[in-house]
mmCIF file of C-alpha atoms in Angstrom:
data_model
loop_
_atom_site.group_PDB
_atom_site.id
_atom_site.type_symbol
_atom_site.label_atom_id
_atom_site.label_comp_id
_atom_site.label_asym_id
_atom_site.label_seq_id
_atom_site.Cartn_x
_atom_site.Cartn_y
_atom_site.Cartn_z
ATOM 1 C CA VAL P 19 86.150 -38.334 68.122
ATOM 2 C CA ASP P 20 89.520 -36.875 67.129
ATOM 3 C CA ARG P 21 91.223 -38.485 70.137
ATOM 4 C CA CYS P 22 89.729 -41.933 69.579
ATOM 5 C CA THR P 23 91.693 -44.792 68.085
ATOM 6 C CA ALA P 24 90.822 -48.251 66.783
ATOM 7 C CA GLU P 25 91.212 -49.494 70.370
ATOM 8 C CA THR P 26 89.190 -46.689 71.983
ATOM 9 C CA LYS P 27 86.353 -46.109 69.534
ATOM 10 C CA ALA P 28 83.794 -43.440 70.275
ATOM 11 C CA GLN P 29 80.188 -44.566 70.452
ATOM 12 C CA ILE P 30 77.765 -42.047 68.992
ATOM 13 C CA VAL P 31 74.012 -42.426 69.442
ATOM 14 C CA CYS P 32 71.646 -40.320 67.365
ATOM 15 C CA LEU P 33 68.017 -40.530 68.494
ATOM 16 C CA GLY P 34 65.405 -39.329 66.030
ATOM 17 C CA ALA P 35 68.116 -39.427 63.377
ATOM 18 C CA GLY P 36 65.961 -38.627 60.372
ATOM 19 C CA PHE P 37 68.138 -38.220 57.293
ATOM 20 C CA ASP P 38 71.184 -37.012 59.212
ATOM 21 C CA THR P 39 74.447 -37.664 57.327
ATOM 22 C CA ALA P 40 76.946 -37.205 60.157
ATOM 23 C CA PHE P 41 78.215 -40.805 59.955
ATOM 24 C CA TRP P 42 79.248 -40.373 56.318
ATOM 25 C CA ARG P 43 80.734 -36.939 56.940
ATOM 26 C CA LEU P 44 82.999 -38.377 59.653
ATOM 27 C CA GLY P 45 84.779 -40.444 57.020
ATOM 28 C CA GLU P 46 85.776 -44.062 56.777
ATOM 29 C CA ASP P 47 88.857 -43.602 58.956
ATOM 30 C CA ALA P 48 86.977 -42.232 61.965
ATOM 31 C CA ALA P 49 87.273 -44.477 65.024
ATOM 32 C CA VAL P 50 83.554 -44.553 65.781
ATOM 33 C CA GLU P 51 80.653 -46.898 66.222
ATOM 34 C CA TYR P 52 77.575 -44.965 65.119
ATOM 35 C CA TYR P 53 74.030 -45.871 66.185
ATOM 36 C CA GLU P 54 70.867 -44.259 64.819
ATOM 37 C CA VAL P 55 67.309 -44.858 65.971
ATOM 38 C CA ASP P 56 64.123 -43.483 64.448
ATOM 39 C CA VAL P 57 60.555 -44.462 63.676
ATOM 40 C CA LYS P 58 59.900 -47.348 61.291
ATOM 41 C CA ALA P 59 58.845 -45.235 58.283
ATOM 42 C CA VAL P 60 61.958 -43.054 58.459
ATOM 43 C CA VAL P 61 64.264 -46.047 58.937
ATOM 44 C CA ALA P 62 62.719 -47.832 55.937
ATOM 45 C CA ALA P 63 63.126 -44.747 53.727
ATOM 46 C CA LYS P 64 66.714 -44.098 54.837
ATOM 47 C CA ALA P 65 67.656 -47.764 54.440
ATOM 48 C CA ALA P 66 66.225 -47.692 50.896
ATOM 49 C CA VAL P 67 68.423 -44.703 50.021
ATOM 50 C CA ILE P 68 71.480 -46.446 51.476
ATOM 51 C CA ALA P 69 70.657 -49.676 49.622
ATOM 52 C CA LYS P 70 70.470 -47.987 46.225
ATOM 53 C CA THR P 71 73.505 -45.719 46.662
ATOM 54 C CA PRO P 72 76.752 -47.615 45.935
ATOM 55 C CA ALA P 73 79.011 -45.110 47.734
ATOM 56 C CA LEU P 74 76.969 -45.398 50.935
ATOM 57 C CA ARG P 75 76.898 -49.201 50.771
ATOM 58 C CA GLN P 76 80.649 -49.293 50.161
ATOM 59 C CA ALA P 77 81.318 -47.052 53.174
ATOM 60 C CA LEU P 78 79.517 -49.591 55.375
ATOM 61 C CA GLY P 79 81.797 -52.443 54.316
ATOM 62 C CA SER P 80 81.132 -55.889 52.938
ATOM 63 C CA GLU P 81 79.695 -57.196 56.220
ATOM 64 C CA ALA P 82 76.789 -54.743 56.162
ATOM 65 C CA THR P 83 73.189 -55.822 55.861
ATOM 66 C CA VAL P 84 70.605 -53.352 54.617
ATOM 67 C CA ASP P 85 66.865 -53.947 54.384
ATOM 68 C CA GLU P 86 63.619 -52.147 55.180
ATOM 69 C CA SER P 87 64.026 -52.874 58.879
ATOM 70 C CA GLY P 88 67.365 -51.070 59.097
ATOM 71 C CA VAL P 89 71.102 -51.318 58.635
ATOM 72 C CA SER P 90 73.696 -53.336 60.500
ATOM 73 C CA SER P 91 77.457 -53.119 60.067
ATOM 74 C CA PRO P 92 80.493 -53.117 62.359
ATOM 75 C CA ARG P 93 80.624 -49.291 62.312
ATOM 76 C CA TYR P 94 77.020 -48.205 61.716
ATOM 77 C CA SER P 95 73.590 -49.305 62.863
ATOM 78 C CA LEU P 96 70.167 -47.933 61.922
ATOM 79 C CA ALA P 97 67.233 -49.347 63.868
ATOM 80 C CA ALA P 98 63.518 -48.657 64.067
ATOM 81 C CA CYS P 99 61.942 -47.972 67.421
ATOM 82 C CA ASP P 100 59.317 -45.774 69.061
ATOM 83 C CA LEU P 101 61.469 -43.369 71.066
ATOM 84 C CA ARG P 102 58.770 -43.113 73.739
ATOM 85 C CA GLU P 103 59.574 -46.710 74.722
ATOM 86 C CA ILE P 104 62.866 -46.128 76.546
ATOM 87 C CA GLY P 105 63.368 -49.776 77.518
ATOM 88 C CA LEU P 106 62.909 -50.887 73.916
ATOM 89 C CA VAL P 107 65.316 -48.188 72.697
ATOM 90 C CA ALA P 108 67.957 -49.460 75.139
ATOM 91 C CA ASP P 109 67.356 -53.053 74.009
ATOM 92 C CA ARG P 110 67.684 -52.124 70.318
ATOM 93 C CA LEU P 111 70.914 -50.251 70.976
ATOM 94 C CA ALA P 112 72.361 -53.118 73.031
ATOM 95 C CA THR P 113 71.393 -55.608 70.317
ATOM 96 C CA ALA P 114 73.157 -53.403 67.768
ATOM 97 C CA GLY P 115 76.329 -53.536 69.861
ATOM 98 C CA LEU P 116 76.275 -50.381 71.994
ATOM 99 C CA LYS P 117 78.272 -50.930 75.155
ATOM 100 C CA MET P 118 76.342 -49.175 77.903
ATOM 101 C CA ASP P 119 79.241 -49.422 80.373
ATOM 102 C CA ARG P 120 81.612 -47.239 78.333
#
């Protein structure tokens, strides 16, 4: 992550993310695209915390959308998926913007 720039962003995928806070600890200047996947109940609870916490919403930027189904922003994505369904996990990550060829 330290060697990445705006042109060569790191892609970080966190499966079974739970209430991990690594994205926010990296800081707003980190050159990363961060993707989290977890079960629906966890995603809904985490998205609710993000929605009601101004500092977290602000860190996502004005383009972010947050609802019970997850979070979408240029730097951070939180999506619900059963991790046992590998094909669906890959589809959700691709839909969120993960570039599988990097």
